[in-house]
mmCIF file of C-alpha atoms and ligand atoms in Angstrom:
data_model
loop_
_atom_site.group_PDB
_atom_site.id
_atom_site.type_symbol
_atom_site.label_atom_id
_atom_site.label_comp_id
_atom_site.label_asym_id
_atom_site.label_seq_id
_atom_site.Cartn_x
_atom_site.Cartn_y
_atom_site.Cartn_z
ATOM 1 C CA UNK R 1 -65.802 -356.564 68.351
ATOM 2 C CA UNK R 2 -65.924 -358.811 65.050
ATOM 3 C CA UNK R 3 -69.056 -360.946 64.817
ATOM 4 C CA UNK R 4 -68.148 -362.746 61.615
ATOM 5 C CA UNK R 5 -64.556 -363.138 59.788
ATOM 6 C CA UNK R 6 -63.253 -364.840 56.533
ATOM 7 C CA UNK R 7 -59.773 -365.514 56.034
ATOM 8 C CA UNK R 8 -58.780 -366.757 52.446
ATOM 9 C CA UNK R 9 -62.137 -367.909 51.507
ATOM 10 C CA UNK R 10 -62.200 -369.931 47.957
ATOM 11 C CA UNK R 11 -65.213 -371.297 46.258
ATOM 12 C CA UNK R 12 -65.013 -373.547 43.530
ATOM 13 C CA UNK R 13 -68.178 -375.497 42.279
ATOM 14 C CA UNK R 14 -68.055 -378.625 40.927
ATOM 15 C CA UNK R 15 -69.201 -377.653 37.484
ATOM 16 C CA UNK R 16 -65.708 -375.796 37.538
ATOM 17 C CA UNK R 17 -66.570 -372.127 38.514
ATOM 18 C CA UNK R 18 -64.502 -370.210 40.544
ATOM 19 C CA UNK R 19 -66.808 -367.856 42.316
ATOM 20 C CA UNK R 20 -64.380 -366.604 44.895
ATOM 21 C CA UNK R 21 -60.830 -366.779 45.318
ATOM 22 C CA UNK R 22 -59.020 -365.681 48.250
ATOM 23 C CA UNK R 23 -61.737 -363.155 49.818
ATOM 24 C CA UNK R 24 -60.452 -361.593 53.390
ATOM 25 C CA UNK R 25 -63.860 -360.053 55.099
ATOM 26 C CA UNK R 26 -63.941 -359.129 58.036
ATOM 27 C CA UNK R 27 -67.242 -358.012 60.204
ATOM 28 C CA UNK R 28 -68.078 -356.054 63.117
ATOM 29 C CA UNK R 29 -70.754 -356.054 65.341
ATOM 30 C CA UNK R 30 -73.479 -354.219 64.958
ATOM 31 C CA UNK R 31 -72.358 -352.835 61.343
ATOM 32 C CA UNK R 32 -74.357 -352.447 57.981
ATOM 33 C CA UNK R 33 -71.955 -353.568 55.409
ATOM 34 C CA UNK R 34 -72.276 -353.513 51.326
ATOM 35 C CA UNK R 35 -71.222 -356.115 49.710
ATOM 36 C CA UNK R 36 -71.043 -354.290 45.968
ATOM 37 C CA UNK R 37 -70.331 -355.227 42.600
ATOM 38 C CA UNK R 38 -71.287 -356.514 38.993
ATOM 39 C CA UNK R 39 -73.848 -359.919 38.449
ATOM 40 C CA UNK R 40 -72.103 -363.230 38.832
ATOM 41 C CA UNK R 41 -69.059 -361.963 41.204
ATOM 42 C CA UNK R 42 -69.661 -364.135 43.834
ATOM 43 C CA UNK R 43 -71.562 -361.908 46.085
ATOM 44 C CA UNK R 44 -74.379 -364.503 46.847
ATOM 45 C CA UNK R 45 -72.186 -366.815 47.477
ATOM 46 C CA UNK R 46 -70.524 -365.051 50.159
ATOM 47 C CA UNK R 47 -73.666 -364.880 51.763
ATOM 48 C CA UNK R 48 -74.713 -368.657 51.632
ATOM 49 C CA UNK R 49 -70.937 -369.465 53.277
ATOM 50 C CA UNK R 50 -71.541 -367.205 55.950
ATOM 51 C CA UNK R 51 -74.992 -368.947 56.339
ATOM 52 C CA UNK R 52 -73.978 -372.070 56.421
ATOM 53 C CA UNK R 53 -75.583 -372.822 53.313
ATOM 54 C CA UNK R 54 -72.342 -373.828 51.425
ATOM 55 C CA UNK R 55 -69.250 -374.673 52.481
ATOM 56 C CA UNK R 56 -65.797 -372.891 51.306
ATOM 57 C CA UNK R 57 -63.223 -375.149 49.151
ATOM 58 C CA UNK R 58 -60.268 -373.120 50.605
ATOM 59 C CA UNK R 59 -59.920 -370.667 54.000
ATOM 60 C CA UNK R 60 -62.127 -370.222 56.905
ATOM 61 C CA UNK R 61 -64.905 -368.540 58.176
ATOM 62 C CA UNK R 62 -65.202 -368.024 62.029
ATOM 63 C CA UNK R 63 -67.613 -366.618 64.625
ATOM 64 C CA UNK R 64 -66.511 -364.287 67.424
ATOM 65 C CA UNK R 65 -64.274 -367.149 68.385
ATOM 66 C CA UNK R 66 -67.593 -369.534 68.422
ATOM 67 C CA UNK R 67 -69.920 -370.941 66.955
ATOM 68 C CA UNK R 68 -72.683 -369.698 64.222
ATOM 69 C CA UNK R 69 -75.469 -367.585 65.802
ATOM 70 C CA UNK R 70 -78.645 -369.819 65.515
ATOM 71 C CA UNK R 71 -80.817 -366.614 64.738
ATOM 72 C CA UNK R 72 -79.190 -366.056 61.197
ATOM 73 C CA UNK R 73 -81.888 -363.844 58.989
ATOM 74 C CA UNK R 74 -81.723 -364.370 55.460
ATOM 75 C CA UNK R 75 -83.517 -362.727 52.748
ATOM 76 C CA UNK R 76 -83.450 -364.420 49.443
ATOM 77 C CA UNK R 77 -83.168 -362.800 46.225
ATOM 78 C CA UNK R 78 -86.876 -364.581 45.262
ATOM 79 C CA UNK R 79 -89.557 -364.619 47.761
ATOM 80 C CA UNK R 80 -89.661 -367.756 49.859
ATOM 81 C CA UNK R 81 -93.532 -368.044 50.744
ATOM 82 C CA UNK R 82 -95.409 -370.891 51.886
ATOM 83 C CA UNK R 83 -98.085 -370.733 49.018
ATOM 84 C CA UNK R 84 -100.714 -372.431 51.473
ATOM 85 C CA UNK R 85 -100.500 -369.774 54.331
ATOM 86 C CA UNK R 86 -101.651 -366.411 54.945
ATOM 87 C CA UNK R 87 -99.491 -363.339 54.661
ATOM 88 C CA UNK R 88 -99.770 -363.397 58.437
ATOM 89 C CA UNK R 89 -98.650 -366.857 59.234
ATOM 90 C CA UNK R 90 -95.763 -367.231 56.780
ATOM 91 C CA UNK R 91 -94.312 -364.588 58.732
ATOM 92 C CA UNK R 92 -95.345 -366.042 62.020
ATOM 93 C CA UNK R 93 -93.796 -369.593 61.079
ATOM 94 C CA UNK R 94 -90.556 -368.913 62.392
ATOM 95 C CA UNK R 95 -91.587 -367.571 65.266
ATOM 96 C CA UNK R 96 -93.363 -370.350 66.435
ATOM 97 C CA UNK R 97 -90.426 -372.442 65.114
ATOM 98 C CA UNK R 98 -89.027 -370.273 67.843
ATOM 99 C CA UNK R 99 -91.157 -371.591 70.579
ATOM 100 C CA UNK R 100 -92.778 -367.990 70.421
ATOM 101 C CA UNK R 101 -96.581 -368.069 71.869
ATOM 102 C CA UNK R 102 -99.216 -366.363 69.317
ATOM 103 C CA UNK R 103 -99.720 -363.315 71.900
ATOM 104 C CA UNK R 104 -95.625 -362.941 72.162
ATOM 105 C CA UNK R 105 -95.612 -363.151 68.421
ATOM 106 C CA UNK R 106 -98.389 -360.982 67.302
ATOM 107 C CA UNK R 107 -96.932 -357.202 67.905
ATOM 108 C CA UNK R 108 -94.075 -358.614 65.982
ATOM 109 C CA UNK R 109 -95.760 -359.656 63.207
ATOM 110 C CA UNK R 110 -97.873 -356.524 63.070
ATOM 111 C CA UNK R 111 -94.804 -354.228 63.291
ATOM 112 C CA UNK R 112 -93.282 -356.062 60.717
ATOM 113 C CA UNK R 113 -96.231 -355.843 57.970
ATOM 114 C CA UNK R 114 -96.177 -352.313 58.921
ATOM 115 C CA UNK R 115 -92.991 -351.618 58.013
ATOM 116 C CA UNK R 116 -93.303 -353.193 54.506
ATOM 117 C CA UNK R 117 -95.915 -351.289 53.714
ATOM 118 C CA UNK R 118 -98.370 -354.589 54.213
ATOM 119 C CA UNK R 119 -100.513 -353.727 57.162
ATOM 120 C CA UNK R 120 -103.964 -354.553 55.479
ATOM 121 C CA UNK R 121 -103.311 -357.724 53.884
ATOM 122 C CA UNK R 122 -102.411 -359.742 56.898
ATOM 123 C CA UNK R 123 -105.329 -362.312 55.544
ATOM 124 C CA UNK R 124 -104.074 -362.330 51.894
ATOM 125 C CA UNK R 125 -102.485 -365.855 50.525
ATOM 126 C CA UNK R 126 -99.731 -365.172 48.516
ATOM 127 C CA UNK R 127 -101.124 -365.732 44.999
ATOM 128 C CA UNK R 128 -103.452 -362.551 45.547
ATOM 129 C CA UNK R 129 -100.168 -360.697 45.857
ATOM 130 C CA UNK R 130 -97.632 -358.998 43.705
ATOM 131 C CA UNK R 131 -94.139 -360.034 43.129
ATOM 132 C CA UNK R 132 -93.205 -356.687 44.771
ATOM 133 C CA UNK R 133 -95.749 -357.579 47.731
ATOM 134 C CA UNK R 134 -94.434 -361.441 47.824
ATOM 135 C CA UNK R 135 -90.684 -360.025 48.326
ATOM 136 C CA UNK R 136 -92.189 -357.394 51.305
ATOM 137 C CA UNK R 137 -93.602 -360.468 53.308
ATOM 138 C CA UNK R 138 -90.237 -362.243 52.786
ATOM 139 C CA UNK R 139 -88.848 -359.160 54.035
ATOM 140 C CA UNK R 140 -91.203 -358.782 56.765
ATOM 141 C CA UNK R 141 -90.463 -362.626 57.809
ATOM 142 C CA UNK R 142 -86.600 -361.937 58.958
ATOM 143 C CA UNK R 143 -87.288 -358.662 60.168
ATOM 144 C CA UNK R 144 -89.961 -360.203 62.977
ATOM 145 C CA UNK R 145 -87.109 -362.695 63.822
ATOM 146 C CA UNK R 146 -85.179 -359.653 65.392
ATOM 147 C CA UNK R 147 -82.049 -361.455 63.783
ATOM 148 C CA UNK R 148 -78.706 -361.266 65.296
ATOM 149 C CA UNK R 149 -76.877 -361.156 61.957
ATOM 150 C CA UNK R 150 -79.631 -360.297 59.056
ATOM 151 C CA UNK R 151 -78.409 -361.282 55.624
ATOM 152 C CA UNK R 152 -80.054 -359.980 52.466
ATOM 153 C CA UNK R 153 -79.444 -360.739 48.873
ATOM 154 C CA UNK R 154 -80.634 -357.967 46.826
ATOM 155 C CA UNK R 155 -84.032 -357.622 48.900
ATOM 156 C CA UNK R 156 -85.420 -354.619 47.030
ATOM 157 C CA UNK R 157 -84.034 -355.134 43.769
ATOM 158 C CA UNK R 158 -87.652 -356.046 42.175
ATOM 159 C CA UNK R 159 -89.597 -353.215 43.880
ATOM 160 C CA UNK R 160 -90.593 -350.167 42.301
ATOM 161 C CA UNK R 161 -88.319 -347.387 43.526
ATOM 162 C CA UNK R 162 -90.953 -345.588 45.642
ATOM 163 C CA UNK R 163 -91.221 -348.451 47.922
ATOM 164 C CA UNK R 164 -87.464 -349.018 47.346
ATOM 165 C CA UNK R 165 -87.031 -345.923 49.362
ATOM 166 C CA UNK R 166 -89.677 -346.252 51.885
ATOM 167 C CA UNK R 167 -87.941 -349.894 52.706
ATOM 168 C CA UNK R 168 -84.025 -348.063 52.167
ATOM 169 C CA UNK R 169 -85.431 -345.937 55.427
ATOM 170 C CA UNK R 170 -87.238 -348.453 57.291
ATOM 171 C CA UNK R 171 -84.535 -350.982 57.227
ATOM 172 C CA UNK R 172 -82.308 -348.199 58.521
ATOM 173 C CA UNK R 173 -84.116 -347.187 61.146
ATOM 174 C CA UNK R 174 -84.610 -350.783 62.474
ATOM 175 C CA UNK R 175 -80.825 -351.424 62.056
ATOM 176 C CA UNK R 176 -80.317 -348.465 64.676
ATOM 177 C CA UNK R 177 -83.141 -349.710 66.796
ATOM 178 C CA UNK R 178 -82.378 -353.167 66.927
ATOM 179 C CA UNK R 179 -78.772 -353.202 66.814
ATOM 180 C CA UNK R 180 -78.217 -355.726 63.889
ATOM 181 C CA UNK R 181 -75.658 -356.705 62.179
ATOM 182 C CA UNK R 182 -76.530 -356.541 58.437
ATOM 183 C CA UNK R 183 -74.579 -357.557 55.688
ATOM 184 C CA UNK R 184 -76.503 -356.421 52.324
ATOM 185 C CA UNK R 185 -75.901 -357.641 49.006
ATOM 186 C CA UNK R 186 -76.866 -355.147 46.163
ATOM 187 C CA UNK R 187 -75.166 -353.784 42.853
ATOM 188 C CA UNK R 188 -76.783 -350.749 43.203
ATOM 189 C CA UNK R 189 -74.023 -347.873 43.911
ATOM 190 C CA UNK R 190 -76.290 -345.835 45.419
ATOM 191 C CA UNK R 191 -78.036 -348.250 47.567
ATOM 192 C CA UNK R 192 -74.801 -349.174 49.129
ATOM 193 C CA UNK R 193 -73.669 -345.672 50.015
ATOM 194 C CA UNK R 194 -77.076 -344.578 51.368
ATOM 195 C CA UNK R 195 -77.493 -347.582 53.384
ATOM 196 C CA UNK R 196 -73.913 -348.796 54.802
ATOM 197 C CA UNK R 197 -71.424 -347.990 57.475
ATOM 198 C CA UNK R 198 -68.647 -349.795 54.744
ATOM 199 C CA UNK R 199 -69.069 -351.095 51.601
ATOM 200 C CA UNK R 200 -67.099 -354.155 50.045
ATOM 201 C CA UNK R 201 -66.714 -353.254 46.374
ATOM 202 C CA UNK R 202 -65.985 -357.047 44.492
ATOM 203 C CA UNK R 203 -65.292 -357.707 40.893
ATOM 204 C CA UNK R 204 -65.558 -361.180 39.168
ATOM 205 C CA UNK R 205 -63.560 -363.697 37.552
ATOM 206 C CA UNK R 206 -62.696 -365.006 40.129
ATOM 207 C CA UNK R 207 -64.828 -362.853 42.893
ATOM 208 C CA UNK R 208 -62.649 -361.525 45.046
ATOM 209 C CA UNK R 209 -63.031 -357.856 47.165
ATOM 210 C CA UNK R 210 -61.002 -355.328 45.093
ATOM 211 C CA UNK R 211 -61.805 -352.567 47.709
ATOM 212 C CA UNK R 212 -63.540 -351.822 51.131
ATOM 213 C CA UNK R 213 -64.631 -348.269 51.366
ATOM 214 C CA UNK R 214 -65.885 -346.504 54.994
ATOM 215 C CA UNK R 215 -69.108 -344.639 54.730
ATOM 216 C CA UNK R 216 -70.354 -342.156 57.220
ATOM 217 C CA UNK R 217 -72.881 -343.473 59.536
ATOM 218 C CA UNK R 218 -76.378 -343.652 57.238
ATOM 219 C CA UNK R 219 -79.415 -341.686 58.845
ATOM 220 C CA UNK R 220 -82.284 -342.318 57.328
ATOM 221 C CA UNK R 221 -84.572 -339.012 56.134
ATOM 222 C CA UNK R 222 -87.165 -338.824 58.431
HETATM 223 P P1 ADP K 1 -73.611 -362.713 42.201
HETATM 224 O O1 ADP K 1 -74.967 -362.572 43.660
HETATM 225 O O2 ADP K 1 -72.801 -361.823 42.615
HETATM 226 O O3 ADP K 1 -74.436 -362.440 41.099
HETATM 227 P P2 ADP K 1 -72.823 -365.858 42.453
HETATM 228 O O4 ADP K 1 -72.470 -365.738 43.993
HETATM 229 O O5 ADP K 1 -74.709 -365.972 42.409
HETATM 230 O O6 ADP K 1 -72.700 -363.980 42.456
HETATM 231 O O7 ADP K 1 -72.003 -366.475 41.519
HETATM 232 C C1 ADP K 1 -71.143 -366.447 40.999
HETATM 233 C C2 ADP K 1 -70.290 -367.530 40.324
HETATM 234 O O8 ADP K 1 -70.726 -368.361 40.410
HETATM 235 C C3 ADP K 1 -71.521 -366.957 39.014
HETATM 236 O O9 ADP K 1 -70.393 -367.376 38.077
HETATM 237 C C4 ADP K 1 -71.939 -368.136 38.833
HETATM 238 O O10 ADP K 1 -72.930 -368.447 37.933
HETATM 239 C C5 ADP K 1 -71.539 -369.184 39.812
HETATM 240 N N1 ADP K 1 -72.625 -370.129 40.431
HETATM 241 C C6 ADP K 1 -73.347 -369.862 41.522
HETATM 242 N N2 ADP K 1 -73.611 -371.033 42.575
HETATM 243 C C7 ADP K 1 -73.405 -372.171 41.327
HETATM 244 C C8 ADP K 1 -73.607 -373.296 41.338
HETATM 245 N N3 ADP K 1 -74.372 -373.667 42.578
HETATM 246 N N4 ADP K 1 -72.904 -374.265 40.928
HETATM 247 C C9 ADP K 1 -71.872 -373.673 39.805
HETATM 248 N N5 ADP K 1 -72.010 -372.485 39.603
HETATM 249 C C10 ADP K 1 -72.338 -371.451 40.786
HETATM 250 P P1 ADP K 2 -94.969 -354.356 42.835
HETATM 251 O O1 ADP K 2 -94.407 -355.907 42.291
HETATM 252 O O2 ADP K 2 -93.826 -353.500 42.922
HETATM 253 O O3 ADP K 2 -95.780 -354.647 43.975
HETATM 254 P P2 ADP K 2 -97.531 -354.438 41.056
HETATM 255 O O4 ADP K 2 -97.609 -353.325 39.991
HETATM 256 O O5 ADP K 2 -97.440 -355.691 41.118
HETATM 257 O O6 ADP K 2 -95.843 -353.608 41.865
HETATM 258 O O7 ADP K 2 -98.467 -353.517 42.066
HETATM 259 C C1 ADP K 2 -98.249 -352.460 42.443
HETATM 260 C C2 ADP K 2 -99.020 -352.162 43.757
HETATM 261 O O8 ADP K 2 -100.539 -352.103 43.442
HETATM 262 C C3 ADP K 2 -98.463 -352.459 44.891
HETATM 263 O O9 ADP K 2 -97.453 -352.202 45.209
HETATM 264 C C4 ADP K 2 -100.305 -352.475 45.813
HETATM 265 O O10 ADP K 2 -100.063 -351.353 46.227
HETATM 266 C C5 ADP K 2 -101.329 -352.580 44.986
HETATM 267 N N1 ADP K 2 -101.367 -354.124 44.307
HETATM 268 C C6 ADP K 2 -100.878 -355.015 43.579
HETATM 269 N N2 ADP K 2 -101.530 -356.391 43.698
HETATM 270 C C7 ADP K 2 -102.560 -355.993 44.699
HETATM 271 C C8 ADP K 2 -103.725 -356.956 44.948
HETATM 272 N N3 ADP K 2 -103.831 -358.256 44.952
HETATM 273 N N4 ADP K 2 -104.698 -356.414 46.111
HETATM 274 C C9 ADP K 2 -104.409 -355.067 46.613
HETATM 275 N N5 ADP K 2 -103.571 -354.358 45.830
HETATM 276 C C10 ADP K 2 -102.782 -354.599 44.990
#
């Protein structure tokens, strides 16, 4: 079944930049969709519109016949951590906001930090971490919320290749286990082929979807 669909979506910014033109995209529940394309083609804009962080100028976005789910996870391109809070508490915050008790939240936080390789950094503050590690905390925070829809904007771009490989596989495993719908922005052909069930290839000026490619079911290597 369709979880979200975009029909005739266009986005023109106040600056006059036409970021998107006539984007039609239908995302199925449980799908791992990659948005692949060069820098500036409008990939982030598509994610922001889907998340409701911005509105399309034309066209419409429909959610499986109803409203946008409240539990959408968003991993931004840059880490967005609270500098005054330890790693553990950064991951805990969205769970607290959902009303989850500390005891209920703990196993999720532990698992999420482990899946990004930061099990030894619970008590660290963001300023003590490298850029790549901060990004991994941001990813863990989204994973811990167990979102219905997970939107990821080039989440691994700043990471070294080995960490990236590990995270690719961990993300695939979680996606399979949890039944998440993932929309994953990347400019890496390799990553899109490795991870997704379908690739929407975008081109620029104006940003639009040029082609959609179905991929055989991806599977983690171990
Ligand atoms: P991508 O994620 O593929 O790199 P973006 O969605 O970030 O592309 O940007 C698409 C186009 O829209 C680019 O030309 C970018 O400069 C422009 N753009 C993005 N956000 C804004 C904004 N808030 N105001 C004006 N132009 C923007
Ligand atoms: P990246 O930005 O990809 O994490 P870095 O070169 O900054 O790359 O860090 C490489 C590795 O060094 C990290 O993945 C981590 O294992 C370790 N490291 C970096 N900063 C710290 C730190 N403050 N404390 C402990 N280990 C660290």
